[in-house]
C-alpha positions as a Python dict, from the first residue, in 0.01 Angstrom:
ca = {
    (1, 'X'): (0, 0, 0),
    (2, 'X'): (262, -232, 92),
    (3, 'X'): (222, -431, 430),
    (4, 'X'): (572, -344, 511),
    (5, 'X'): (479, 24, 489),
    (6, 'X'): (144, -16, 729),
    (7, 'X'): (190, 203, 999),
    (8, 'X'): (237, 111, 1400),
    (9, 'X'): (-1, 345, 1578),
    (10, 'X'): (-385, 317, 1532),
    (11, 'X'): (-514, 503, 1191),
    (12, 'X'): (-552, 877, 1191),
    (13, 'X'): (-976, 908, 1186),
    (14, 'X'): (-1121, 1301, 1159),
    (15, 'X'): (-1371, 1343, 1444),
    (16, 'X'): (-1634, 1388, 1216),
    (17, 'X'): (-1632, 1108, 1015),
    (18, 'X'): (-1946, 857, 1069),
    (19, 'X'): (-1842, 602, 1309),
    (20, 'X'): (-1934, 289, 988),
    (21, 'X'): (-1676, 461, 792),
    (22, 'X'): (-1440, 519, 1059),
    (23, 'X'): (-1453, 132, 1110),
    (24, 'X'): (-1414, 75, 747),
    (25, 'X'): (-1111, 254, 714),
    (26, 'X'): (-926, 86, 1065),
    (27, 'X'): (-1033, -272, 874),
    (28, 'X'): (-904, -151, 547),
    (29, 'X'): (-571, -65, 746),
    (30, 'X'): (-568, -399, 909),
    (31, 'X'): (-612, -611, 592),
    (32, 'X'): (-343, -447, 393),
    (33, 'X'): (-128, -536, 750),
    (34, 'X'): (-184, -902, 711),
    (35, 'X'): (-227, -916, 312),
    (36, 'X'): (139, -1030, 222),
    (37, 'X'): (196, -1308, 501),
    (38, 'X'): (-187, -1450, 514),
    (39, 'X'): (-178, -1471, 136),
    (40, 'X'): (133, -1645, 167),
    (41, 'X'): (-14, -1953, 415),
    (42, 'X'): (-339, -1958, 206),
    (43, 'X'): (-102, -2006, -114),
    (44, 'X'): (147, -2258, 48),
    (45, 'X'): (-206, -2456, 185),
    (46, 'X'): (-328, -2456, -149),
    (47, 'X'): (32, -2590, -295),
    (48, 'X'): (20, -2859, -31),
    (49, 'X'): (-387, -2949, -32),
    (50, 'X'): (-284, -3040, -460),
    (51, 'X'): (32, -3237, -332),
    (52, 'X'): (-165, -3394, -109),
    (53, 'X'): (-490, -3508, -328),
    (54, 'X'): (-207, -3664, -547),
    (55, 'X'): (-42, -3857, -297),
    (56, 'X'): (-391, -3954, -190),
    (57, 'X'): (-488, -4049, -532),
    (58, 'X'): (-141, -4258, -569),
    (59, 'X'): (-283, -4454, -282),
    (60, 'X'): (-562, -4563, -384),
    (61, 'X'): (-439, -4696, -685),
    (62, 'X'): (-142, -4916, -481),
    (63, 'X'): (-408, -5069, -259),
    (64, 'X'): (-594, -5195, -628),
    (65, 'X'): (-268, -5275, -760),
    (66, 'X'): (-8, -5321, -479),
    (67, 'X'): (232, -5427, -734),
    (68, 'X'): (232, -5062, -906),
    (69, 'X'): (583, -4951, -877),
    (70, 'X'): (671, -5210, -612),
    (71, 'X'): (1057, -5155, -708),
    (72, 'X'): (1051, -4816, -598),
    (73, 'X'): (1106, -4774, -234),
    (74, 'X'): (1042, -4464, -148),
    (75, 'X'): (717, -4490, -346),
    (76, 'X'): (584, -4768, -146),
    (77, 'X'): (230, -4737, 37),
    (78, 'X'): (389, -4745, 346),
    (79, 'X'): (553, -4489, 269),
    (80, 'X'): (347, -4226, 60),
    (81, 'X'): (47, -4304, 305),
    (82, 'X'): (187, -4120, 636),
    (83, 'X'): (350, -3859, 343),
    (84, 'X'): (-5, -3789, 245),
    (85, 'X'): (-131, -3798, 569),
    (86, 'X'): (103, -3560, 692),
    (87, 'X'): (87, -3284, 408),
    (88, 'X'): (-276, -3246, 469),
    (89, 'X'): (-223, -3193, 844),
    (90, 'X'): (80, -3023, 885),
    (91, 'X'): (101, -2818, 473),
    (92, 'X'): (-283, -2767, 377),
    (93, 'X'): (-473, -2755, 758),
    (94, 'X'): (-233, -2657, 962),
    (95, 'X'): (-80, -2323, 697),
    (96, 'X'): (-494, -2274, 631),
    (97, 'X'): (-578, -2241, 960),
    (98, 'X'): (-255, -2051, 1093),
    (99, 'X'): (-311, -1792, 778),
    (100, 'X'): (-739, -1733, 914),
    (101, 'X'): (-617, -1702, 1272),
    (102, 'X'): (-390, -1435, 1214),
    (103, 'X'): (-653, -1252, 1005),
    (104, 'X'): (-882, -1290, 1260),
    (105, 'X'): (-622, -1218, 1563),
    (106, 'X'): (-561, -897, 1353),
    (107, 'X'): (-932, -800, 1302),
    (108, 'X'): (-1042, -865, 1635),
    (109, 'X'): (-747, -693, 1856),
    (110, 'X'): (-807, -395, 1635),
    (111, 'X'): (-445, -331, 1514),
    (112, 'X'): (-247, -316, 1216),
    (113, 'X'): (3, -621, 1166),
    (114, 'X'): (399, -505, 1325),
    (115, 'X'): (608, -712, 1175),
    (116, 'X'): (428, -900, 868),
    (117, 'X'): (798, -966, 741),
    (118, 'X'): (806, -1244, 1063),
    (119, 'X'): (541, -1425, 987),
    (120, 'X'): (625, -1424, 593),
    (121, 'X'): (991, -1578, 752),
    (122, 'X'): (772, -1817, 955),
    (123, 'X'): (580, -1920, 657),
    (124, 'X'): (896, -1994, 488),
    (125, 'X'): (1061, -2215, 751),
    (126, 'X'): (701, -2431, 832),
    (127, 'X'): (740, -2497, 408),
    (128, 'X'): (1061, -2596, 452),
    (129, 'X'): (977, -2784, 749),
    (130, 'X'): (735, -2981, 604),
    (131, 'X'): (890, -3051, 266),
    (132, 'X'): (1216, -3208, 528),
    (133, 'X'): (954, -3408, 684),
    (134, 'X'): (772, -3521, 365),
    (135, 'X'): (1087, -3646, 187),
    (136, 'X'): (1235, -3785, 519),
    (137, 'X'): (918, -3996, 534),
    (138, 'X'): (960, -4087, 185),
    (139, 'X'): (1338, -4157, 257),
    (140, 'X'): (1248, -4432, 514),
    (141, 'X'): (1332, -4196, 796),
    (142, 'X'): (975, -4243, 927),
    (143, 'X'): (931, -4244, 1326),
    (144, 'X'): (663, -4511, 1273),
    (145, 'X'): (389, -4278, 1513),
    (146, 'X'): (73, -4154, 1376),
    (147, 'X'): (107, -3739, 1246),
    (148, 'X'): (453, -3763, 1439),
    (149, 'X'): (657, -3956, 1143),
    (150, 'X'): (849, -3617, 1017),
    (151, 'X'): (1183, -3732, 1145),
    (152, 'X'): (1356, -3494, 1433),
    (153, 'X'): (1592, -3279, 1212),
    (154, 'X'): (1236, -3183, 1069),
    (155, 'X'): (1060, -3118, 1382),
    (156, 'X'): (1309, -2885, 1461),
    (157, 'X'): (1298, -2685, 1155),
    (158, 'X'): (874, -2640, 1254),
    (159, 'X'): (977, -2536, 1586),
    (160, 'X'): (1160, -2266, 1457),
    (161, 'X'): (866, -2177, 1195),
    (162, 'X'): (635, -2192, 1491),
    (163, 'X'): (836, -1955, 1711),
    (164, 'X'): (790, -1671, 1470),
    (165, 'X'): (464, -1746, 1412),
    (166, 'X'): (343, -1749, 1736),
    (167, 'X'): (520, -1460, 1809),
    (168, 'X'): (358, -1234, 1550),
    (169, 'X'): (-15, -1341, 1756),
    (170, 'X'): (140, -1273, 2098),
    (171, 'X'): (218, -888, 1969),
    (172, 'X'): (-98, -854, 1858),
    (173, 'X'): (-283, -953, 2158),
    (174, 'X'): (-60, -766, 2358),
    (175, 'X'): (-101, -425, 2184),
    (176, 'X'): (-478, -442, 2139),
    (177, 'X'): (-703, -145, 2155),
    (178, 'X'): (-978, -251, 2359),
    (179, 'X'): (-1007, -434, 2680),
    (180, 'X'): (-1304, -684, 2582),
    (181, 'X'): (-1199, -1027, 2459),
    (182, 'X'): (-1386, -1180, 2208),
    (183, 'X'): (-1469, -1555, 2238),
    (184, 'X'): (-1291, -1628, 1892),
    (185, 'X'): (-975, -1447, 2056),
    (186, 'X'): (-973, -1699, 2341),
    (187, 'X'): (-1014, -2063, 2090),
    (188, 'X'): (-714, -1852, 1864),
    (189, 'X'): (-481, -1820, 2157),
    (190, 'X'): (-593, -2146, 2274),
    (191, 'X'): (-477, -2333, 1983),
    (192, 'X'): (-164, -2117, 1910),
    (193, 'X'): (-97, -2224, 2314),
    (194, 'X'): (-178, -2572, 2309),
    (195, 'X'): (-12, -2702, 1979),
    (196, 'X'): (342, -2596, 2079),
    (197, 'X'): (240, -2797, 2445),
    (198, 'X'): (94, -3107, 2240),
    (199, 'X'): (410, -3127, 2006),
    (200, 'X'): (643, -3040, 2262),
    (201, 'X'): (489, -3323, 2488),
    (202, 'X'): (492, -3592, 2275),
    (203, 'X'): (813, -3543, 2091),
    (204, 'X'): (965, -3546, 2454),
    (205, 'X'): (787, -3892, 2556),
    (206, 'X'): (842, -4064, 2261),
    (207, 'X'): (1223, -3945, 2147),
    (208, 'X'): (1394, -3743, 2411),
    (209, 'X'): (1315, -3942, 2759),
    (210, 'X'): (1074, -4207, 2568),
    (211, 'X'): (795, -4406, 2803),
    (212, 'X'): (851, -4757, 2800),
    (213, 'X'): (585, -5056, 2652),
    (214, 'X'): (254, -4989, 2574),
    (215, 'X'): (259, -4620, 2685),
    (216, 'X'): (381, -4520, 2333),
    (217, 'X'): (92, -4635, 2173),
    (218, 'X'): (-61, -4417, 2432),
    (219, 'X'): (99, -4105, 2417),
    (220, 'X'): (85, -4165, 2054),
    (221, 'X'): (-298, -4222, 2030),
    (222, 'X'): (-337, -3883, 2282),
    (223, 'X'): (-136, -3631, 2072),
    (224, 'X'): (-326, -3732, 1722),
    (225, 'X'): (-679, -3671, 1867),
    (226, 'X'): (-578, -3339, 2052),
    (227, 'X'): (-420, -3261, 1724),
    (228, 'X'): (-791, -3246, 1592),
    (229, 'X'): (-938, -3127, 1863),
    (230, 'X'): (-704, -2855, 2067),
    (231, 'X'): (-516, -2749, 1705),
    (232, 'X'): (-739, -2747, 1410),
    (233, 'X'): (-1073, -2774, 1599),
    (234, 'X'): (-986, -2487, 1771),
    (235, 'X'): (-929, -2270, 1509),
    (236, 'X'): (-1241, -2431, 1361),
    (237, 'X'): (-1427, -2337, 1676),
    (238, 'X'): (-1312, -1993, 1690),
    (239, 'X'): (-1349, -1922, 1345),
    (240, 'X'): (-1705, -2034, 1344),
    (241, 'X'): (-1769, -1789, 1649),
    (242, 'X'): (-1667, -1500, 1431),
    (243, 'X'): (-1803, -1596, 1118),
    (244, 'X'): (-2150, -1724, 1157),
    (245, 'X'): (-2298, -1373, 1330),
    (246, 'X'): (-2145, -1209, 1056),
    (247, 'X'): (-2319, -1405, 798),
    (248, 'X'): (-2622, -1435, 1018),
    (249, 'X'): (-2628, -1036, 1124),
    (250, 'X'): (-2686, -1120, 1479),
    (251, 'X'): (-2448, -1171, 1743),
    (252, 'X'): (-2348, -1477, 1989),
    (253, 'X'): (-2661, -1556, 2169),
    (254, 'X'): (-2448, -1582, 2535),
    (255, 'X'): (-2108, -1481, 2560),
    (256, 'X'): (-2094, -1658, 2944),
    (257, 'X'): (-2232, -1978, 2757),
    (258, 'X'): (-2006, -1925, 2489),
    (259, 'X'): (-1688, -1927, 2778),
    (260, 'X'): (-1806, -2216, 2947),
    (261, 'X'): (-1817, -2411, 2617),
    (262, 'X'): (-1428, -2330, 2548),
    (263, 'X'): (-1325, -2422, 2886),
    (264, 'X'): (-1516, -2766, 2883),
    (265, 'X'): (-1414, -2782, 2567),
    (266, 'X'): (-1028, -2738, 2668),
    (267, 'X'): (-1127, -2996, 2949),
    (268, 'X'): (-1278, -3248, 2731),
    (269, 'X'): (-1064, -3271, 2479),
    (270, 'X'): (-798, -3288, 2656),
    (271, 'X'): (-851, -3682, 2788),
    (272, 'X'): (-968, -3828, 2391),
    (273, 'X'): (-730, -4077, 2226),
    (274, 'X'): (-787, -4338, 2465),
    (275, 'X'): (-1061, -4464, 2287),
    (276, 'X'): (-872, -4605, 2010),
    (277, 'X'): (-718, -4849, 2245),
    (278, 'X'): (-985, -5031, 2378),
    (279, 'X'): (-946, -5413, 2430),
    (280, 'X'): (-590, -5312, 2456),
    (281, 'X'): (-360, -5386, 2754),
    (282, 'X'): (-441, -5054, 2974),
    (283, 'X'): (-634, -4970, 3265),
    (284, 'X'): (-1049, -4941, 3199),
    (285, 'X'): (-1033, -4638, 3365),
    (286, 'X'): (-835, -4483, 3130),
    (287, 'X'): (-1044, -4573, 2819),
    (288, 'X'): (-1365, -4552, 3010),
    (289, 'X'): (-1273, -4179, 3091),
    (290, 'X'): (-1151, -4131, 2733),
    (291, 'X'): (-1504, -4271, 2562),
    (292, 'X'): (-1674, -4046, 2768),
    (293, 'X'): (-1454, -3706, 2716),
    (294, 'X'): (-1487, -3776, 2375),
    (295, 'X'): (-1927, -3809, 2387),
    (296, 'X'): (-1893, -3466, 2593),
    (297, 'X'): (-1734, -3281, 2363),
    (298, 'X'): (-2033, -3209, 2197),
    (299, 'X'): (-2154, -2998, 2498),
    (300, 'X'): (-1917, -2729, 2396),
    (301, 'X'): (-2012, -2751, 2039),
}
C-alpha cells in the first residue's frame, strides 16, 4: 500500500477480533504511513554517514602529510575538517534521528502519518540544505563557529526543511488517540522544540544582532554542547525509553521518576558549554555553574 494512499481516520477493527491482533493491524497501518519519508532520512543518513567517513578518512591522512594536495584550496584541512564535522551532525545524526522520531511520534500517538508527502519535501530541502552548507564550507564561506560554519544562505534553506518537518510531528501529536503521554513522546517533542530555539538563538547572537568580545566564544561554546545534549541526546534519550522495555519485555520501572529525569535533564543541560572555557576571560560563576550542570546530567540518565 502506498503511504500516500494510508487513510486519515483510525483503522476499521471488527469487534471481535482479539485485542493482539487488533493492535497488529493499527501498527501495520502506521508503518506503511511513515514507510516512504522515514526510509527516505534513514537513506539520506546513510548517503551522508559514507560522505562523511571519507572526509574523515581525508583528514587523517593531511594531518600525516599536511602537504597532500596543499594546492587545492578548498581541499585544505581547514577546510574539509568543519565539512566533515558538519555532515555527521547535521546529514547522518541529525536525518537518523529526525527519521526514528517520527517513527516513534507515529507509533506512540497511535495514528497513521497525514501528510507523508511533507516530510518527504522536508527531507529534500534539509539534503539540499546541507549539501549548500557543505560546499559553502568547502568554498571558504565558513562562519569560523563550531557546528555553525554552514554559511547563512544555507541556514536558511534548513529552516525551511525544518518547518515541514516539524510540522508533520506537531499533527501527529495533536490528533492522537489517547490522552496518556508517553515519556519518549515528551524527549521527541522536546528535541523537535528545542533545536529550532538553539539554532534560532545562536544564529541571532552571532550574525543578526552579534554579542560583542568574548561572548561569541560563549554563545558559540553553549549552542555546540546543547546541540548534543537538547538535539541528538534527546532523541537518544527518548528512543532508549521506548526501546529498551521492548527488548527487555518489561516496562519503565517509574514513569514519575522517568518525568523528573527529563525535566532535570532539560534543566541541566541547558547551562553546559561553559566548561570548555575555563581559564578563559569570564566570570567563575559562569564556568563553575557550567562544570557542575554538566556532572548532573547524569542524574537524569
Amino acid at each position: 500500500m502506498d503511504a500516500t494512499e494510508i487513510p486519515l481516520k483510525a483503522p476499521a477493527i471488527s469487534a471481535d477480533a482479539p485485542t493482539s491482533d487488533a493492535e497488529q493491524i493499527e501498527r501495520a497501518l502506521i508503518d506503511a504511513s511513515t514507510r516512504v519519508p522515514v526510509l527516505m532520512f534513514y537513506t539520506s543518513a546513510i548517503v551522508w554517514l559514507l560522505i562523511g567517513t571519507l572526509l574523515a578518512g581525508f583528514v587523517s591522512f593531511k594531518l600525516h602529510a599536511p602537504d597532500l594536495l596543499s594546492g587545492v584550496s578548498f581541499l585544505t584541512w581547514g577546510r574539509v575538517r568543519p565539512a566533515h564535522m558538519n555532515v555527521m551532525v547535521y546529514g547522518w545524526a541529525s536525518m537518523a534521528g529526525m527519521g526514528t522520531a517520527i517513527w516513534l511520534m507515529a507509533r506512540l500517538c497511535r495514528t497513521v502519518l497525514r501528510h507523508p508527502l511533507l516530510l518527504v519535501a522536508g527531507a529534500g530541502f534539509w539534503n539540499f540544505g546541507v549539501l549548500l552548507g557543505v560546499g559553502g564550507i568547502l568554498m571558504g564561506d565558513s562562519t569560523g563557529y563550531e557546528w555553525l560554519e554552514f554559511p547563512p544562505y544555507a541556514a536558511i534553506v534548513l529552516f525551511v526543511a525544518y518547518s515541514l518537518i516539524i510540522s508533520s510531528a506537531v499533527l501527529m501529536f495533536r490528533f492522537r488517540r489517547g490522552d496518556q503521554i508517553y515519556i519518549t513522546q515528551w524527549y521527541l517533542l522536546g528535541a523537535f522544540l528545542w533545536f529550532p530555539w538553539l539554532y534560532a538563538a545562536a544564529q541571532l547572537m552571532l550574525f543578526v544582532v552579534p554579542v560583542q568580545g568574548v561572548m561569541q566564544a560563549a554563545v558559540s561554546w553553549w549552542f555546540a554542547n546543547n546541540l548534543l545534549f537538547l538535539w541528538l541526546g534527546a532523541i537518544g534519550l527518548g528512543t532508549a525509553y521506548y526501546m529498551i522495555p521492548k527488548v527487555i519485555g518489561r516496562p519503565v520501572y517509574s514513569y514519575h521518576l522517568a518525568t523528573i529525569g527529563f525535566w532535570t535533564y532539560a534543566l541541566f543541560s541547558s547551562w553546559t558549554g561553559m566548561q570548555r572555557l575555563v581559564d578563559g576571560p569570564f566570570p567563575a560563576w559562569m564556568i563553575t555553574a557550567s562544570i557542575a550542570a554538566t556532572i548532573l546530567t547524569i542524574i537524569p540518565v
